[in-house]
């Protein structure tokens, strides 16, 4: 495994896939098959024993000072393993290429902030940079609920309590339902996976907390429509009143390097009215006109 990891790092891979079909590295979003042979059954058995990996559960493991997110699963009745290489250093807004409005978003005392995008678009890194910014600049209690914990944060000016699903809490739902007993200022949810978690995030942000999470949506309008479509009852007013900002991002290969493009929605009075009045489709034009508030479209991000 150490030799395999070394080869992956040398090639600049972000992910490793190990299955009966072979070994693949993801490099700049391309999945490339490697000319490497291993005894798959013995290899995965050893990893399971050494790191207590379980089927269909993600877990962070450490190998030679490198953090990896491991996901063990079955494909055609054969075990397969997906490994994501995690950066050892928590990135800054500048390193990631995020706009300056991120500082203002993270300085809010309350509201819901969602980092949106497809798998592999850098959402976890953006959330880690937000936690680090708050940790560095404010005296807060930051409570995270993650599955698994990817970036380990040391206390700076804030107190950080990182809780891992399956280790510290049984589920996201349990972690959220008991979160207020820990007196948090900021609550970070690793990923919103269900309407119940989404509803809890909205209600916690309405109760005076800054809530940060990730959400699968391609852009701001799609995110809002998906949120509203998740509920049988009308949640427009609650969403409009709770929303702080949406950061929608995608990673694109440009000049042989990955470049972040992002759309930023800041919940102004105009945006709030459009959500309440069921005029979400008009939000794109508000983003285009909202530069003074730090908003930007994907098109602005390219320029």
mmCIF file of C-alpha atoms in Angstrom:
data_model
loop_
_atom_site.group_PDB
_atom_site.id
_atom_site.type_symbol
_atom_site.label_atom_id
_atom_site.label_comp_id
_atom_site.label_asym_id
_atom_site.label_seq_id
_atom_site.Cartn_x
_atom_site.Cartn_y
_atom_site.Cartn_z
ATOM 1 C CA UNK A 1 0.000 0.000 0.000
ATOM 2 C CA UNK A 2 2.864 2.371 0.768
ATOM 3 C CA UNK A 3 4.385 1.813 -2.684
ATOM 4 C CA UNK A 4 0.988 2.277 -4.318
ATOM 5 C CA UNK A 5 0.420 5.523 -2.447
ATOM 6 C CA UNK A 6 3.891 6.772 -3.388
ATOM 7 C CA UNK A 7 3.172 6.133 -7.097
ATOM 8 C CA UNK A 8 -0.165 7.940 -6.788
ATOM 9 C CA UNK A 9 1.453 10.958 -5.136
ATOM 10 C CA UNK A 10 4.197 11.075 -7.765
ATOM 11 C CA UNK A 11 1.563 11.212 -10.505
ATOM 12 C CA UNK A 12 -0.469 13.891 -8.712
ATOM 13 C CA UNK A 13 -3.497 11.632 -8.225
ATOM 14 C CA UNK A 14 -6.445 12.752 -6.135
ATOM 15 C CA UNK A 15 -8.077 9.290 -5.892
ATOM 16 C CA UNK A 16 -7.146 5.629 -6.137
ATOM 17 C CA UNK A 17 -9.550 2.878 -7.216
ATOM 18 C CA UNK A 18 -8.667 -0.726 -6.475
ATOM 19 C CA UNK A 19 -10.874 -3.502 -7.866
ATOM 20 C CA UNK A 20 -10.839 -6.862 -9.661
ATOM 21 C CA UNK A 21 -10.618 -4.868 -12.905
ATOM 22 C CA UNK A 22 -7.328 -3.302 -11.877
ATOM 23 C CA UNK A 23 -5.899 -0.197 -10.234
ATOM 24 C CA UNK A 24 -6.862 3.263 -11.427
ATOM 25 C CA UNK A 25 -5.592 6.732 -10.462
ATOM 26 C CA UNK A 26 -7.664 9.869 -10.949
ATOM 27 C CA UNK A 27 -5.366 12.589 -12.260
ATOM 28 C CA UNK A 28 -6.843 15.975 -13.212
ATOM 29 C CA UNK A 29 -10.314 14.397 -13.291
ATOM 30 C CA UNK A 30 -9.254 11.629 -15.704
ATOM 31 C CA UNK A 31 -9.376 8.033 -14.526
ATOM 32 C CA UNK A 32 -6.204 6.295 -15.705
ATOM 33 C CA UNK A 33 -5.581 2.549 -15.475
ATOM 34 C CA UNK A 34 -2.196 1.648 -13.993
ATOM 35 C CA UNK A 35 0.129 -1.153 -15.017
ATOM 36 C CA UNK A 36 0.253 -2.518 -11.485
ATOM 37 C CA UNK A 37 -0.675 -6.035 -10.352
ATOM 38 C CA UNK A 38 -1.661 -6.986 -6.826
ATOM 39 C CA UNK A 39 -3.336 -9.855 -4.999
ATOM 40 C CA UNK A 40 -6.645 -8.019 -4.510
ATOM 41 C CA UNK A 41 -8.137 -10.360 -1.922
ATOM 42 C CA UNK A 42 -5.027 -10.358 0.265
ATOM 43 C CA UNK A 43 -4.515 -6.613 -0.183
ATOM 44 C CA UNK A 44 -8.034 -5.631 0.903
ATOM 45 C CA UNK A 45 -8.082 -8.213 3.707
ATOM 46 C CA UNK A 46 -4.910 -6.679 5.172
ATOM 47 C CA UNK A 47 -6.332 -3.167 4.946
ATOM 48 C CA UNK A 48 -9.574 -4.298 6.584
ATOM 49 C CA UNK A 49 -7.636 -5.849 9.443
ATOM 50 C CA UNK A 50 -5.247 -2.936 9.932
ATOM 51 C CA UNK A 51 -7.803 -0.137 9.686
ATOM 52 C CA UNK A 52 -11.086 -1.824 10.671
ATOM 53 C CA UNK A 53 -12.714 -0.923 7.371
ATOM 54 C CA UNK A 54 -16.392 -1.789 7.034
ATOM 55 C CA UNK A 55 -18.509 -2.238 3.940
ATOM 56 C CA UNK A 56 -20.339 0.889 2.726
ATOM 57 C CA UNK A 57 -18.847 3.085 5.444
ATOM 58 C CA UNK A 58 -16.334 5.834 4.774
ATOM 59 C CA UNK A 59 -13.386 6.095 7.119
ATOM 60 C CA UNK A 60 -10.328 8.305 7.349
ATOM 61 C CA UNK A 61 -7.082 6.353 7.612
ATOM 62 C CA UNK A 62 -3.497 7.509 7.956
ATOM 63 C CA UNK A 63 -0.575 6.018 6.079
ATOM 64 C CA UNK A 64 2.963 7.444 6.094
ATOM 65 C CA UNK A 65 1.709 10.850 7.313
ATOM 66 C CA UNK A 66 -0.893 10.944 4.515
ATOM 67 C CA UNK A 67 -4.601 11.103 5.312
ATOM 68 C CA UNK A 68 -6.875 9.008 3.102
ATOM 69 C CA UNK A 69 -10.640 8.706 2.990
ATOM 70 C CA UNK A 70 -11.380 5.046 2.402
ATOM 71 C CA UNK A 71 -14.649 3.614 1.111
ATOM 72 C CA UNK A 72 -15.014 -0.168 0.875
ATOM 73 C CA UNK A 73 -17.818 -1.495 -1.322
ATOM 74 C CA UNK A 74 -18.897 -4.491 -3.379
ATOM 75 C CA UNK A 75 -19.139 -4.672 -7.174
ATOM 76 C CA UNK A 76 -20.326 -7.863 -8.891
ATOM 77 C CA UNK A 77 -19.854 -9.741 -5.623
ATOM 78 C CA UNK A 78 -16.216 -8.626 -5.387
ATOM 79 C CA UNK A 79 -14.722 -6.148 -2.934
ATOM 80 C CA UNK A 80 -13.539 -2.802 -4.274
ATOM 81 C CA UNK A 81 -11.875 0.134 -2.572
ATOM 82 C CA UNK A 82 -11.964 3.854 -3.311
ATOM 83 C CA UNK A 83 -9.343 6.063 -1.659
ATOM 84 C CA UNK A 84 -9.327 9.867 -1.677
ATOM 85 C CA UNK A 85 -5.987 11.524 -0.862
ATOM 86 C CA UNK A 86 -6.584 14.349 1.609
ATOM 87 C CA UNK A 87 -4.364 17.403 1.714
ATOM 88 C CA UNK A 88 -2.275 17.519 4.912
ATOM 89 C CA UNK A 89 -2.620 21.300 5.042
ATOM 90 C CA UNK A 90 -5.891 23.151 5.497
ATOM 91 C CA UNK A 91 -6.170 25.442 2.454
ATOM 92 C CA UNK A 92 -6.880 29.162 2.613
ATOM 93 C CA UNK A 93 -9.448 31.034 0.544
ATOM 94 C CA UNK A 94 -6.604 32.439 -1.550
ATOM 95 C CA UNK A 95 -5.041 29.021 -2.169
ATOM 96 C CA UNK A 96 -8.356 27.637 -3.380
ATOM 97 C CA UNK A 97 -9.096 30.666 -5.529
ATOM 98 C CA UNK A 98 -12.219 31.678 -3.607
ATOM 99 C CA UNK A 99 -13.430 35.310 -3.766
ATOM 100 C CA UNK A 100 -12.910 37.827 -0.961
ATOM 101 C CA UNK A 101 -16.619 37.780 -0.025
ATOM 102 C CA UNK A 102 -15.961 34.452 1.742
ATOM 103 C CA UNK A 103 -14.543 36.385 4.700
ATOM 104 C CA UNK A 104 -17.784 38.342 5.031
ATOM 105 C CA UNK A 105 -19.903 35.188 4.731
ATOM 106 C CA UNK A 106 -17.917 33.480 7.501
ATOM 107 C CA UNK A 107 -18.162 36.552 9.732
ATOM 108 C CA UNK A 108 -21.964 36.298 10.019
ATOM 109 C CA UNK A 109 -23.359 35.298 13.387
ATOM 110 C CA UNK A 110 -26.169 33.176 11.979
ATOM 111 C CA UNK A 111 -27.707 31.762 8.846
ATOM 112 C CA UNK A 112 -27.352 28.779 6.539
ATOM 113 C CA UNK A 113 -24.356 28.559 4.210
ATOM 114 C CA UNK A 114 -24.323 25.770 1.648
ATOM 115 C CA UNK A 115 -21.321 24.821 -0.455
ATOM 116 C CA UNK A 116 -22.772 23.203 -3.569
ATOM 117 C CA UNK A 117 -21.320 21.196 -6.418
ATOM 118 C CA UNK A 118 -20.799 17.745 -7.823
ATOM 119 C CA UNK A 119 -18.662 15.056 -6.201
ATOM 120 C CA UNK A 120 -15.006 16.000 -6.584
ATOM 121 C CA UNK A 121 -15.654 19.731 -6.966
ATOM 122 C CA UNK A 122 -13.703 20.651 -3.830
ATOM 123 C CA UNK A 123 -16.607 21.195 -1.430
ATOM 124 C CA UNK A 124 -14.824 19.601 1.555
ATOM 125 C CA UNK A 125 -11.748 21.784 1.030
ATOM 126 C CA UNK A 126 -13.887 24.921 0.881
ATOM 127 C CA UNK A 127 -15.677 24.009 4.107
ATOM 128 C CA UNK A 128 -12.321 23.280 5.779
ATOM 129 C CA UNK A 129 -11.035 26.714 4.735
ATOM 130 C CA UNK A 130 -14.180 28.330 6.184
ATOM 131 C CA UNK A 131 -13.721 26.536 9.495
ATOM 132 C CA UNK A 132 -10.080 27.600 9.573
ATOM 133 C CA UNK A 133 -10.973 31.238 8.849
ATOM 134 C CA UNK A 134 -13.468 31.333 11.734
ATOM 135 C CA UNK A 135 -11.052 29.444 13.964
ATOM 136 C CA UNK A 136 -8.303 31.979 13.243
ATOM 137 C CA UNK A 137 -10.315 35.186 13.489
ATOM 138 C CA UNK A 138 -13.057 34.621 16.071
ATOM 139 C CA UNK A 139 -13.649 33.235 19.547
ATOM 140 C CA UNK A 140 -16.330 30.659 18.761
ATOM 141 C CA UNK A 141 -17.318 27.130 19.595
ATOM 142 C CA UNK A 142 -17.340 25.294 16.247
ATOM 143 C CA UNK A 143 -19.124 21.942 16.369
ATOM 144 C CA UNK A 144 -18.758 19.623 13.377
ATOM 145 C CA UNK A 145 -20.628 16.424 12.528
ATOM 146 C CA UNK A 146 -18.762 14.549 9.792
ATOM 147 C CA UNK A 147 -18.713 11.171 8.078
ATOM 148 C CA UNK A 148 -15.781 10.751 8.206
ATOM 149 C CA UNK A 149 -13.619 13.548 9.664
ATOM 150 C CA UNK A 150 -11.365 14.576 6.777
ATOM 151 C CA UNK A 151 -9.451 17.638 7.978
ATOM 152 C CA UNK A 152 -8.395 17.672 11.634
ATOM 153 C CA UNK A 153 -8.462 21.224 13.029
ATOM 154 C CA UNK A 154 -6.351 22.372 15.974
ATOM 155 C CA UNK A 155 -7.854 25.017 18.256
ATOM 156 C CA UNK A 156 -6.625 28.531 17.462
ATOM 157 C CA UNK A 157 -8.835 31.350 18.741
ATOM 158 C CA UNK A 158 -11.875 29.083 18.682
ATOM 159 C CA UNK A 159 -12.776 25.786 20.323
ATOM 160 C CA UNK A 160 -13.411 23.055 17.753
ATOM 161 C CA UNK A 161 -15.357 19.885 18.590
ATOM 162 C CA UNK A 162 -15.224 17.422 15.700
ATOM 163 C CA UNK A 163 -17.699 14.544 15.962
ATOM 164 C CA UNK A 164 -17.533 11.579 13.607
ATOM 165 C CA UNK A 165 -20.604 9.580 12.667
ATOM 166 C CA UNK A 166 -20.199 5.985 13.808
ATOM 167 C CA UNK A 167 -17.565 6.940 16.370
ATOM 168 C CA UNK A 168 -18.841 9.885 18.432
ATOM 169 C CA UNK A 169 -22.488 9.881 17.314
ATOM 170 C CA UNK A 170 -24.584 7.169 15.682
ATOM 171 C CA UNK A 171 -25.928 9.388 12.887
ATOM 172 C CA UNK A 172 -26.119 12.933 11.564
ATOM 173 C CA UNK A 173 -29.648 13.122 12.968
ATOM 174 C CA UNK A 174 -28.495 12.238 16.485
ATOM 175 C CA UNK A 175 -25.586 14.660 16.310
ATOM 176 C CA UNK A 176 -27.858 17.500 15.222
ATOM 177 C CA UNK A 177 -30.653 16.738 17.701
ATOM 178 C CA UNK A 178 -28.196 16.984 20.617
ATOM 179 C CA UNK A 179 -25.984 19.740 19.184
ATOM 180 C CA UNK A 180 -27.492 22.649 21.125
ATOM 181 C CA UNK A 181 -26.549 20.962 24.416
ATOM 182 C CA UNK A 182 -22.898 21.579 23.501
ATOM 183 C CA UNK A 183 -23.413 25.361 23.283
ATOM 184 C CA UNK A 184 -22.145 25.845 19.716
ATOM 185 C CA UNK A 185 -21.840 29.109 17.820
ATOM 186 C CA UNK A 186 -21.113 27.427 14.490
ATOM 187 C CA UNK A 187 -22.456 24.029 13.407
ATOM 188 C CA UNK A 188 -20.826 22.270 10.458
ATOM 189 C CA UNK A 189 -22.656 19.339 8.857
ATOM 190 C CA UNK A 190 -20.435 17.239 6.623
ATOM 191 C CA UNK A 191 -23.137 16.684 4.028
ATOM 192 C CA UNK A 192 -26.893 17.141 3.779
ATOM 193 C CA UNK A 193 -28.151 13.717 2.747
ATOM 194 C CA UNK A 194 -31.856 13.803 3.573
ATOM 195 C CA UNK A 195 -34.812 16.187 4.022
ATOM 196 C CA UNK A 196 -34.698 15.606 7.790
ATOM 197 C CA UNK A 197 -31.078 16.804 7.996
ATOM 198 C CA UNK A 198 -31.889 19.731 5.716
ATOM 199 C CA UNK A 199 -34.859 20.758 7.856
ATOM 200 C CA UNK A 200 -32.754 20.548 11.022
ATOM 201 C CA UNK A 201 -30.054 22.702 9.410
ATOM 202 C CA UNK A 202 -32.618 25.362 8.508
ATOM 203 C CA UNK A 203 -34.163 25.348 11.982
ATOM 204 C CA UNK A 204 -30.763 25.552 13.701
ATOM 205 C CA UNK A 205 -29.805 28.534 11.538
ATOM 206 C CA UNK A 206 -33.106 30.212 12.417
ATOM 207 C CA UNK A 207 -32.291 29.694 16.110
ATOM 208 C CA UNK A 208 -29.303 32.032 15.861
ATOM 209 C CA UNK A 209 -26.477 29.750 14.713
ATOM 210 C CA UNK A 210 -24.196 29.848 11.716
ATOM 211 C CA UNK A 211 -24.738 26.499 9.970
ATOM 212 C CA UNK A 212 -22.374 25.378 7.216
ATOM 213 C CA UNK A 213 -22.835 22.287 5.072
ATOM 214 C CA UNK A 214 -22.395 20.807 1.597
ATOM 215 C CA UNK A 215 -25.197 20.076 -0.850
ATOM 216 C CA UNK A 216 -25.373 18.479 -4.294
ATOM 217 C CA UNK A 217 -26.576 21.089 -6.780
ATOM 218 C CA UNK A 218 -25.028 22.572 -9.914
ATOM 219 C CA UNK A 219 -25.905 26.237 -9.292
ATOM 220 C CA UNK A 220 -27.740 28.548 -6.889
ATOM 221 C CA UNK A 221 -31.152 28.354 -8.541
ATOM 222 C CA UNK A 222 -30.962 24.546 -8.757
ATOM 223 C CA UNK A 223 -29.976 24.399 -5.081
ATOM 224 C CA UNK A 224 -32.946 26.498 -3.970
ATOM 225 C CA UNK A 225 -35.385 24.519 -6.131
ATOM 226 C CA UNK A 226 -33.998 21.232 -4.796
ATOM 227 C CA UNK A 227 -34.319 22.443 -1.215
ATOM 228 C CA UNK A 228 -37.915 23.579 -1.696
ATOM 229 C CA UNK A 229 -38.736 20.351 -3.539
ATOM 230 C CA UNK A 230 -37.482 18.275 -0.595
ATOM 231 C CA UNK A 231 -40.449 19.195 1.583
ATOM 232 C CA UNK A 232 -44.137 18.384 1.389
ATOM 233 C CA UNK A 233 -44.981 21.541 3.297
ATOM 234 C CA UNK A 234 -44.044 24.999 2.065
ATOM 235 C CA UNK A 235 -40.622 25.966 3.429
ATOM 236 C CA UNK A 236 -40.196 29.162 1.407
ATOM 237 C CA UNK A 237 -40.407 31.564 4.327
ATOM 238 C CA UNK A 238 -38.083 29.496 6.524
ATOM 239 C CA UNK A 239 -35.529 29.096 3.734
ATOM 240 C CA UNK A 240 -35.686 32.772 2.793
ATOM 241 C CA UNK A 241 -35.221 33.848 6.402
ATOM 242 C CA UNK A 242 -32.497 31.341 7.242
ATOM 243 C CA UNK A 243 -30.320 31.486 4.126
ATOM 244 C CA UNK A 244 -27.016 33.325 4.428
ATOM 245 C CA UNK A 245 -25.232 32.350 1.214
ATOM 246 C CA UNK A 246 -24.753 29.684 -1.447
ATOM 247 C CA UNK A 247 -21.308 28.905 -2.829
ATOM 248 C CA UNK A 248 -21.641 26.774 -5.964
ATOM 249 C CA UNK A 249 -18.417 25.476 -7.431
ATOM 250 C CA UNK A 250 -16.855 23.296 -10.072
ATOM 251 C CA UNK A 251 -13.293 22.243 -10.857
ATOM 252 C CA UNK A 252 -12.182 22.475 -14.476
ATOM 253 C CA UNK A 253 -8.945 21.511 -16.159
ATOM 254 C CA UNK A 254 -7.247 24.564 -17.629
ATOM 255 C CA UNK A 255 -3.624 24.869 -18.760
ATOM 256 C CA UNK A 256 -2.842 21.397 -17.308
ATOM 257 C CA UNK A 257 -4.070 22.408 -13.854
ATOM 258 C CA UNK A 258 -7.371 22.261 -12.009
ATOM 259 C CA UNK A 259 -9.060 25.649 -11.670
ATOM 260 C CA UNK A 260 -11.960 26.526 -9.387
ATOM 261 C CA UNK A 261 -14.931 28.387 -10.790
ATOM 262 C CA UNK A 262 -17.685 29.457 -8.443
ATOM 263 C CA UNK A 263 -21.049 31.154 -8.341
ATOM 264 C CA UNK A 264 -21.824 33.105 -5.174
ATOM 265 C CA UNK A 265 -25.308 34.008 -3.974
ATOM 266 C CA UNK A 266 -25.638 36.309 -0.963
ATOM 267 C CA UNK A 267 -29.130 36.465 0.516
ATOM 268 C CA UNK A 268 -30.049 40.125 0.065
ATOM 269 C CA UNK A 269 -33.505 41.593 0.634
ATOM 270 C CA UNK A 270 -34.222 41.183 -3.082
ATOM 271 C CA UNK A 271 -33.196 37.507 -3.091
ATOM 272 C CA UNK A 272 -35.267 36.865 0.030
ATOM 273 C CA UNK A 273 -38.353 38.366 -1.642
ATOM 274 C CA UNK A 274 -37.881 36.257 -4.785
ATOM 275 C CA UNK A 275 -37.744 33.056 -2.712
ATOM 276 C CA UNK A 276 -40.846 33.998 -0.710
ATOM 277 C CA UNK A 277 -42.791 35.077 -3.802
ATOM 278 C CA UNK A 278 -41.996 31.884 -5.765
ATOM 279 C CA UNK A 279 -39.890 33.756 -8.329
ATOM 280 C CA UNK A 280 -36.716 31.700 -7.944
ATOM 281 C CA UNK A 281 -36.052 31.725 -11.699
ATOM 282 C CA UNK A 282 -35.320 35.469 -11.457
ATOM 283 C CA UNK A 283 -32.422 34.919 -9.060
ATOM 284 C CA UNK A 284 -29.892 34.561 -11.893
ATOM 285 C CA UNK A 285 -30.431 38.203 -12.851
ATOM 286 C CA UNK A 286 -30.025 39.298 -9.222
ATOM 287 C CA UNK A 287 -26.692 37.468 -9.027
ATOM 288 C CA UNK A 288 -25.561 39.278 -12.190
ATOM 289 C CA UNK A 289 -26.488 42.640 -10.637
ATOM 290 C CA UNK A 290 -25.204 41.846 -7.145
ATOM 291 C CA UNK A 291 -21.478 42.513 -7.386
ATOM 292 C CA UNK A 292 -21.661 45.185 -4.688
ATOM 293 C CA UNK A 293 -22.791 42.446 -2.279
ATOM 294 C CA UNK A 294 -20.023 40.060 -3.364
ATOM 295 C CA UNK A 295 -22.185 37.999 -5.686
ATOM 296 C CA UNK A 296 -20.801 36.500 -8.852
ATOM 297 C CA UNK A 297 -21.891 34.130 -11.599
ATOM 298 C CA UNK A 298 -19.828 31.314 -13.088
ATOM 299 C CA UNK A 299 -19.266 33.613 -16.048
ATOM 300 C CA UNK A 300 -17.852 36.312 -13.714
ATOM 301 C CA UNK A 301 -15.598 33.689 -12.147
ATOM 302 C CA UNK A 302 -14.018 32.943 -15.535
ATOM 303 C CA UNK A 303 -13.175 36.585 -16.265
#
